[in-house]
Amino acid sequence: MLDKLNIVKQRFDEVNDLIIQPEIISDQKRYVDLSKEYKDLKDLMVKRDEYLTLTNNIEEAEEIIKDGSDPEMTDMAKLQMEEAKERLPILEEEVRMMLIPKDPEDSKNAVVEVRAGTGGDEASIFAGDIFRMLTKYCEGKGWSVSTVDYSEGTNGGYKEIQFEVSGQDVYGTLKYEAGVHRVQRVPQTETQGRVHTSAATVMVFPEAEEFDVEVDPKDVRIDYFCSSGPGGQSVNTTYSAVRLTHEPTGIVAQCQDQKSQHKNKEKAFKVLRSRLYEMELAKKQAEDAEKRGNMVTSGDRSAKIRTYNYPQGRVTDHRINLTLYDLDNIINGGEIQKIIDELKLVDNTEKMKQLSDSL
């Protein structure tokens, strides 16, 4: 383990020198990539220091116990050795997890889209519930959430809603929420008390930086229109909403959340870049998932990932067959972390196995 950590230390020292070089600072993409790598390596250096402290403590304790001339010191050494030996395997497991190569997209911000699926008005209401669940979860983690565009449902909720999330390792966390979410409950509009099944699709894109995707302005058609959502007279009577159409791919991105046309245009371009970037990423994810036989983050939007059963108060994640009887907390954003942690564990275990097989 120490040999591996010493190799990491060499790379950490190398990156530490590189990020202060003028030619690196002037190359934005390289500088951002190296800064992210530096942060990850620094976390590993903290673990390396702890590993060295524990192994030194064990060696010192063994010497004191072997000497045995001072009974009080011997008892303290035994306690120190017991604590160090208890912590060491846990630390080694943490280091093994951290040594798994990270997806470079994981540290990016995300653009999230929630769309009502089958189920009419109830599907729109459920899409609204999923939007609220995700935003409460994000806010609970201290992330910033900003609405980009939305289309309201006839009886509440949303036909579709798109929002940006900014913070630490946002995409690496929210990507586990992508797929079809299914609900089984008695709709508000149901008079006979029958349980209906509806669905909403969640799509999560890593937010692309300008240097990730080059968009030729000549390929983009820009349309301006009046915002249709709430916000008062000024929103509805000015052409502040912006729709972008990328003509080579037919991808459309629009924003009507801000009163300023300039801000809406800026947000819409950010979404367009992210959608184009995600197109390439989806191909790569599908290839990787096929290689690894991994359904946890296959990028397949049509995959049914989770069922929320209200009569039973049950939530089941179908990717890992995890069932929790804690629906209220989950739908209010409180217990999603428990599900995401389990999904990450399965994903990392598969990656670790693949890494071991390739060595």
Short mmCIF file of C-alpha atoms in Angstrom, two decimals:
data_model
loop_
_atom_site.label_atom_id
_atom_site.label_comp_id
_atom_site.label_asym_id
_atom_site.label_seq_id
_atom_site.Cartn_x
_atom_site.Cartn_y
_atom_site.Cartn_z
CA MET A 1 0.00 0.00 0.00
CA LEU A 2 2.81 2.42 0.92
CA ASP A 3 4.53 1.77 -2.44
CA LYS A 4 1.33 2.82 -4.27
CA LEU A 5 1.00 5.93 -2.08
CA ASN A 6 4.63 6.87 -2.72
CA ILE A 7 4.01 6.72 -6.50
CA VAL A 8 1.00 9.03 -5.93
CA LYS A 9 3.28 11.35 -3.88
CA GLN A 10 5.68 11.63 -6.85
CA ARG A 11 2.78 12.64 -9.13
CA PHE A 12 1.47 15.08 -6.48
CA ASP A 13 4.88 16.83 -6.33
CA GLU A 14 4.99 16.93 -10.14
CA VAL A 15 1.49 18.47 -10.43
CA ASN A 16 2.32 20.88 -7.59
CA ASP A 17 5.23 22.23 -9.68
CA LEU A 18 3.26 22.26 -12.96
CA ILE A 19 0.29 24.38 -11.80
CA ILE A 20 2.53 27.37 -11.06
CA GLN A 21 4.20 27.34 -14.50
CA PRO A 22 3.16 30.37 -16.66
CA GLU A 23 2.62 28.21 -19.80
CA ILE A 24 0.20 25.98 -17.84
CA ILE A 25 -1.69 28.94 -16.32
CA SER A 26 -2.16 30.43 -19.82
CA ASP A 27 -3.65 27.13 -21.12
CA GLN A 28 -7.09 27.21 -19.47
CA LYS A 29 -8.11 23.60 -20.15
CA ARG A 30 -4.78 22.15 -18.96
CA TYR A 31 -4.79 24.38 -15.87
CA VAL A 32 -8.35 23.34 -14.89
CA ASP A 33 -7.55 19.63 -15.42
CA LEU A 34 -4.35 19.84 -13.35
CA SER A 35 -6.09 21.83 -10.58
CA LYS A 36 -8.74 19.08 -10.27
CA GLU A 37 -6.02 16.40 -10.25
CA TYR A 38 -4.11 18.36 -7.57
CA LYS A 39 -7.19 18.45 -5.32
CA ASP A 40 -7.75 14.66 -5.65
CA LEU A 41 -4.07 13.92 -5.03
CA LYS A 42 -3.99 16.24 -2.02
CA ASP A 43 -6.82 14.18 -0.43
CA LEU A 44 -4.70 11.06 -0.99
CA MET A 45 -1.69 12.78 0.61
CA VAL A 46 -3.75 13.32 3.79
CA LYS A 47 -4.49 9.56 3.81
CA ARG A 48 -0.78 8.81 3.18
CA ASP A 49 0.21 10.91 6.21
CA GLU A 50 -2.35 9.05 8.34
CA TYR A 51 -1.08 5.70 7.00
CA LEU A 52 2.53 6.59 7.92
CA THR A 53 1.43 7.73 11.41
CA LEU A 54 -0.47 4.47 12.05
CA THR A 55 2.36 2.19 10.85
CA ASN A 56 4.88 4.19 12.95
CA ASN A 57 2.59 3.92 15.97
CA ILE A 58 2.41 0.12 15.54
CA GLU A 59 6.23 -0.15 15.26
CA GLU A 60 6.78 2.04 18.36
CA ALA A 61 4.17 0.10 20.34
CA GLU A 62 5.75 -3.23 19.39
CA GLU A 63 9.16 -2.01 20.64
CA ILE A 64 7.72 -0.79 23.98
CA ILE A 65 5.80 -4.05 24.48
CA LYS A 66 8.93 -6.08 23.61
CA ASP A 67 10.98 -4.08 26.14
CA GLY A 68 8.30 -4.46 28.86
CA SER A 69 10.33 -2.61 31.53
CA ASP A 70 7.58 -0.06 32.27
CA PRO A 71 4.15 -1.73 32.87
CA GLU A 72 2.23 1.57 32.50
CA MET A 73 3.95 2.39 29.19
CA THR A 74 3.35 -1.21 28.04
CA ASP A 75 -0.41 -0.89 28.70
CA MET A 76 -0.54 2.42 26.80
CA ALA A 77 1.42 0.88 23.91
CA LYS A 78 -1.01 -2.08 23.76
CA LEU A 79 -3.94 0.36 23.56
CA GLN A 80 -2.17 2.44 20.89
CA MET A 81 -1.41 -0.68 18.83
CA GLU A 82 -4.98 -1.96 19.14
CA GLU A 83 -6.42 1.38 17.94
CA ALA A 84 -3.93 1.60 15.03
CA LYS A 85 -4.56 -2.00 13.92
CA GLU A 86 -8.32 -1.40 14.05
CA ARG A 87 -8.07 1.75 11.92
CA LEU A 88 -5.49 0.45 9.38
CA PRO A 89 -7.71 -1.94 7.32
CA ILE A 90 -10.48 0.72 7.17
CA LEU A 91 -7.94 3.29 5.94
CA GLU A 92 -6.55 0.84 3.35
CA GLU A 93 -10.09 0.30 1.99
CA GLU A 94 -10.64 4.08 1.79
CA VAL A 95 -7.33 4.46 -0.11
CA ARG A 96 -8.23 1.61 -2.50
CA MET A 97 -11.52 3.39 -3.30
CA MET A 98 -9.69 6.70 -3.83
CA LEU A 99 -7.15 5.04 -6.16
CA ILE A 100 -9.94 3.99 -8.56
CA PRO A 101 -9.53 6.25 -11.64
CA LYS A 102 -12.13 9.02 -11.43
CA ASP A 103 -14.44 9.89 -14.28
CA PRO A 104 -13.14 13.34 -15.37
CA GLU A 105 -16.75 14.51 -15.77
CA ASP A 106 -17.65 13.81 -12.11
CA SER A 107 -16.32 17.12 -10.78
CA LYS A 108 -18.38 19.17 -13.26
CA ASN A 109 -21.60 21.04 -12.54
CA ALA A 110 -24.76 19.56 -14.08
CA VAL A 111 -27.79 20.44 -16.17
CA VAL A 112 -30.79 18.38 -15.08
CA GLU A 113 -34.01 17.87 -17.02
CA VAL A 114 -37.17 16.28 -15.59
CA ARG A 115 -39.90 15.30 -18.07
CA ALA A 116 -43.37 13.92 -17.41
CA GLY A 117 -43.78 10.50 -19.02
CA THR A 118 -46.85 8.28 -19.32
CA GLY A 119 -49.78 9.08 -17.04
CA GLY A 120 -51.27 12.42 -18.17
CA ASP A 121 -51.82 15.06 -15.46
CA GLU A 122 -50.59 12.71 -12.74
CA ALA A 123 -47.26 12.31 -14.61
CA SER A 124 -46.81 16.12 -14.60
CA ILE A 125 -47.60 16.25 -10.87
CA PHE A 126 -45.07 13.45 -10.26
CA ALA A 127 -42.44 15.25 -12.40
CA GLY A 128 -42.99 18.23 -10.07
CA ASP A 129 -42.45 15.94 -7.06
CA ILE A 130 -39.19 14.61 -8.55
CA PHE A 131 -38.03 18.18 -9.29
CA ARG A 132 -38.78 19.19 -5.69
CA MET A 133 -37.04 16.05 -4.35
CA LEU A 134 -33.87 16.74 -6.37
CA THR A 135 -33.74 20.47 -5.58
CA LYS A 136 -34.22 19.84 -1.83
CA TYR A 137 -31.45 17.22 -1.95
CA CYS A 138 -29.12 19.63 -3.81
CA GLU A 139 -29.86 22.53 -1.45
CA GLY A 140 -29.24 20.19 1.51
CA LYS A 141 -25.74 19.58 0.12
CA GLY A 142 -25.13 23.31 -0.17
CA TRP A 143 -25.28 23.30 -3.97
CA SER A 144 -26.74 26.18 -5.97
CA VAL A 145 -29.87 25.44 -8.06
CA SER A 146 -31.04 27.71 -10.89
CA THR A 147 -34.06 27.09 -13.17
CA VAL A 148 -33.37 27.37 -16.91
CA ASP A 149 -36.69 26.58 -18.59
CA TYR A 150 -40.03 24.93 -17.77
CA SER A 151 -43.47 24.07 -19.08
CA GLU A 152 -46.14 23.79 -16.37
CA GLY A 153 -48.65 20.94 -16.18
CA THR A 154 -52.39 21.60 -16.57
CA ASN A 155 -53.20 20.55 -12.99
CA GLY A 156 -49.90 21.32 -11.30
CA GLY A 157 -46.35 20.06 -11.60
CA TYR A 158 -44.42 20.28 -14.86
CA LYS A 159 -44.59 18.75 -18.32
CA GLU A 160 -40.85 19.40 -18.28
CA ILE A 161 -38.41 21.49 -16.27
CA GLN A 162 -34.71 22.11 -16.74
CA PHE A 163 -32.32 23.44 -14.10
CA GLU A 164 -28.60 23.94 -13.47
CA VAL A 165 -26.83 22.71 -10.34
CA SER A 166 -23.45 24.14 -9.24
CA GLY A 167 -21.21 22.84 -6.47
CA GLN A 168 -18.63 20.19 -5.68
CA ASP A 169 -18.75 16.86 -7.60
CA VAL A 170 -22.32 17.59 -8.73
CA TYR A 171 -22.40 15.49 -11.92
CA GLY A 172 -20.59 12.60 -10.21
CA THR A 173 -23.48 12.42 -7.73
CA LEU A 174 -26.56 13.38 -9.74
CA LYS A 175 -25.73 11.05 -12.67
CA TYR A 176 -27.11 8.20 -10.51
CA GLU A 177 -30.57 9.86 -10.70
CA ALA A 178 -30.73 9.65 -14.52
CA GLY A 179 -33.37 7.31 -15.95
CA VAL A 180 -37.10 6.58 -15.59
CA HIS A 181 -38.66 7.13 -12.15
CA ARG A 182 -42.02 5.37 -11.72
CA VAL A 183 -44.77 6.15 -9.19
CA GLN A 184 -47.63 3.95 -7.98
CA ARG A 185 -50.31 5.88 -6.06
CA VAL A 186 -53.91 7.12 -6.10
CA PRO A 187 -53.82 10.35 -8.16
CA GLN A 188 -55.45 13.56 -6.86
CA THR A 189 -57.77 13.41 -9.88
CA GLU A 190 -58.87 9.79 -9.21
CA THR A 191 -62.43 9.53 -7.79
CA GLN A 192 -62.61 5.71 -7.48
CA GLY A 193 -59.53 5.42 -5.23
CA ARG A 194 -57.63 3.22 -7.72
CA VAL A 195 -53.84 3.08 -7.76
CA HIS A 196 -52.34 4.37 -11.03
CA THR A 197 -48.81 4.01 -12.41
CA SER A 198 -47.12 7.10 -13.90
CA ALA A 199 -43.55 7.96 -14.81
CA ALA A 200 -41.08 10.82 -15.16
CA THR A 201 -37.72 10.76 -16.93
CA VAL A 202 -34.66 12.43 -15.43
CA MET A 203 -31.75 13.40 -17.68
CA VAL A 204 -28.45 14.63 -16.25
CA PHE A 205 -25.78 16.28 -18.41
CA PRO A 206 -22.31 17.40 -17.27
CA GLU A 207 -22.13 21.16 -17.77
CA ALA A 208 -19.66 21.72 -20.59
CA GLU A 209 -17.06 24.45 -20.35
CA GLU A 210 -16.42 26.61 -23.42
CA PHE A 211 -13.17 24.71 -24.08
CA ASP A 212 -14.95 21.31 -23.88
CA VAL A 213 -17.16 21.95 -26.93
CA GLU A 214 -16.67 24.38 -29.76
CA VAL A 215 -19.97 25.70 -31.09
CA ASP A 216 -19.71 27.58 -34.36
CA PRO A 217 -22.12 30.58 -34.10
CA LYS A 218 -22.93 30.09 -37.84
CA ASP A 219 -24.45 26.69 -36.96
CA VAL A 220 -26.88 28.17 -34.42
CA ARG A 221 -30.24 29.77 -35.23
CA ILE A 222 -31.38 32.21 -32.52
CA ASP A 223 -35.07 32.99 -31.94
CA TYR A 224 -36.43 35.46 -29.38
CA PHE A 225 -39.94 35.18 -27.92
CA CYS A 226 -42.09 36.33 -24.98
CA SER A 227 -41.78 34.35 -21.76
CA SER A 228 -44.87 32.30 -20.99
CA GLY A 229 -44.26 31.68 -17.29
CA PRO A 230 -45.06 33.75 -14.19
CA GLY A 231 -43.00 36.84 -13.45
CA GLY A 232 -45.27 39.79 -14.09
CA GLN A 233 -46.15 42.09 -16.97
CA SER A 234 -42.57 42.89 -18.01
CA VAL A 235 -41.66 39.22 -18.53
CA ASN A 236 -44.66 38.48 -20.71
CA THR A 237 -44.49 41.58 -22.92
CA THR A 238 -40.76 41.67 -23.74
CA TYR A 239 -38.90 39.32 -26.07
CA SER A 240 -36.53 38.18 -23.33
CA ALA A 241 -36.84 34.40 -23.85
CA VAL A 242 -34.24 32.79 -26.13
CA ARG A 243 -34.40 29.60 -28.21
CA LEU A 244 -31.24 28.21 -29.84
CA THR A 245 -31.35 25.58 -32.59
CA HIS A 246 -28.10 23.80 -33.47
CA GLU A 247 -28.81 23.13 -37.15
CA PRO A 248 -26.26 20.29 -37.78
CA THR A 249 -27.80 18.14 -34.98
CA GLY A 250 -31.29 19.62 -34.56
CA ILE A 251 -30.66 20.05 -30.80
CA VAL A 252 -32.76 22.84 -29.26
CA ALA A 253 -31.97 24.72 -26.04
CA GLN A 254 -34.05 27.55 -24.65
CA CYS A 255 -34.19 29.74 -21.57
CA GLN A 256 -36.94 32.04 -20.31
CA ASP A 257 -36.12 32.17 -16.61
CA GLN A 258 -34.37 35.55 -16.53
CA LYS A 259 -35.84 38.97 -17.36
CA SER A 260 -32.63 39.84 -19.25
CA GLN A 261 -32.41 38.58 -22.84
CA HIS A 262 -28.60 38.54 -22.53
CA LYS A 263 -28.69 36.31 -19.43
CA ASN A 264 -31.21 33.95 -21.04
CA LYS A 265 -29.00 33.70 -24.14
CA GLU A 266 -25.94 32.94 -21.97
CA LYS A 267 -27.82 30.20 -20.07
CA ALA A 268 -29.25 28.71 -23.28
CA PHE A 269 -25.73 28.49 -24.83
CA LYS A 270 -24.52 26.75 -21.67
CA VAL A 271 -27.32 24.17 -22.03
CA LEU A 272 -26.65 23.74 -25.77
CA ARG A 273 -22.94 23.09 -25.14
CA SER A 274 -23.83 20.59 -22.40
CA ARG A 275 -26.30 18.75 -24.67
CA LEU A 276 -23.73 18.46 -27.49
CA TYR A 277 -21.08 17.34 -25.00
CA GLU A 278 -23.50 14.78 -23.51
CA MET A 279 -24.18 13.31 -26.97
CA GLU A 280 -20.53 12.26 -27.23
CA LEU A 281 -20.40 11.23 -23.59
CA ALA A 282 -23.52 9.01 -23.93
CA LYS A 283 -21.81 7.02 -26.71
CA LYS A 284 -18.74 6.53 -24.51
CA GLN A 285 -20.87 5.54 -21.46
CA ALA A 286 -22.79 2.98 -23.50
CA GLU A 287 -19.51 1.46 -24.75
CA ASP A 288 -18.04 1.41 -21.22
CA ALA A 289 -21.21 -0.11 -19.75
CA GLU A 290 -21.18 -2.82 -22.42
CA LYS A 291 -17.56 -3.64 -21.57
CA ARG A 292 -18.25 -3.73 -17.84
CA GLY A 293 -21.80 -5.09 -17.97
CA ASN A 294 -22.72 -2.20 -15.68
CA MET A 295 -26.31 -0.97 -15.40
CA VAL A 296 -25.65 1.50 -12.56
CA THR A 297 -24.53 4.36 -14.84
CA SER A 298 -25.12 3.02 -18.35
CA GLY A 299 -26.50 6.36 -19.55
CA ASP A 300 -29.59 4.56 -20.92
CA ARG A 301 -32.40 7.12 -20.52
CA SER A 302 -35.12 4.54 -21.07
CA ALA A 303 -33.92 2.32 -18.19
CA LYS A 304 -36.47 2.10 -15.36
CA ILE A 305 -34.33 2.89 -12.34
CA ARG A 306 -36.70 3.40 -9.40
CA THR A 307 -40.28 2.84 -8.23
CA TYR A 308 -42.03 4.94 -5.57
CA ASN A 309 -44.95 2.89 -4.15
CA TYR A 310 -47.13 5.16 -1.98
CA PRO A 311 -49.62 2.58 -0.60
CA GLN A 312 -46.70 0.56 0.80
CA GLY A 313 -44.47 3.57 1.63
CA ARG A 314 -41.77 1.81 -0.36
CA VAL A 315 -38.99 2.94 -2.71
CA THR A 316 -37.17 0.32 -4.81
CA ASP A 317 -34.05 1.00 -6.85
CA HIS A 318 -34.10 -1.66 -9.58
CA ARG A 319 -30.42 -1.35 -10.55
CA ILE A 320 -29.22 -2.86 -7.28
CA ASN A 321 -32.50 -4.36 -5.97
CA LEU A 322 -32.47 -2.02 -2.96
CA THR A 323 -35.79 -1.48 -1.18
CA LEU A 324 -36.30 1.14 1.54
CA TYR A 325 -39.54 1.70 3.47
CA ASP A 326 -38.88 5.42 3.93
CA LEU A 327 -40.80 7.02 1.05
CA ASP A 328 -41.67 10.32 2.81
CA ASN A 329 -38.04 11.12 3.65
CA ILE A 330 -36.81 10.10 0.19
CA ILE A 331 -39.40 12.09 -1.80
CA ASN A 332 -38.56 15.11 0.40
CA GLY A 333 -34.89 14.81 -0.58
CA GLY A 334 -33.73 13.66 2.85
CA GLU A 335 -32.68 10.07 2.25
CA ILE A 336 -31.59 10.03 -1.41
CA GLN A 337 -27.97 10.02 -0.21
CA LYS A 338 -28.45 6.54 1.24
CA ILE A 339 -29.47 5.21 -2.21
CA ILE A 340 -26.70 7.12 -4.03
CA ASP A 341 -24.09 5.80 -1.57
CA GLU A 342 -25.20 2.20 -2.25
CA LEU A 343 -25.11 2.81 -6.04
CA LYS A 344 -21.62 4.37 -5.78
CA LEU A 345 -20.42 1.40 -3.73
CA VAL A 346 -21.63 -1.09 -6.38
CA ASP A 347 -20.17 1.07 -9.18
CA ASN A 348 -16.79 1.43 -7.43
CA THR A 349 -16.66 -2.29 -6.58
CA GLU A 350 -17.15 -3.10 -10.28
CA LYS A 351 -14.44 -0.58 -11.22
CA MET A 352 -12.10 -2.02 -8.58
CA LYS A 353 -12.69 -5.56 -9.91
CA GLN A 354 -12.00 -4.35 -13.47
CA LEU A 355 -8.83 -2.63 -12.24
CA SER A 356 -7.66 -5.83 -10.45
CA ASP A 357 -8.38 -7.93 -13.58
CA SER A 358 -6.33 -5.60 -15.75
CA LEU A 359 -3.30 -5.67 -13.44
#
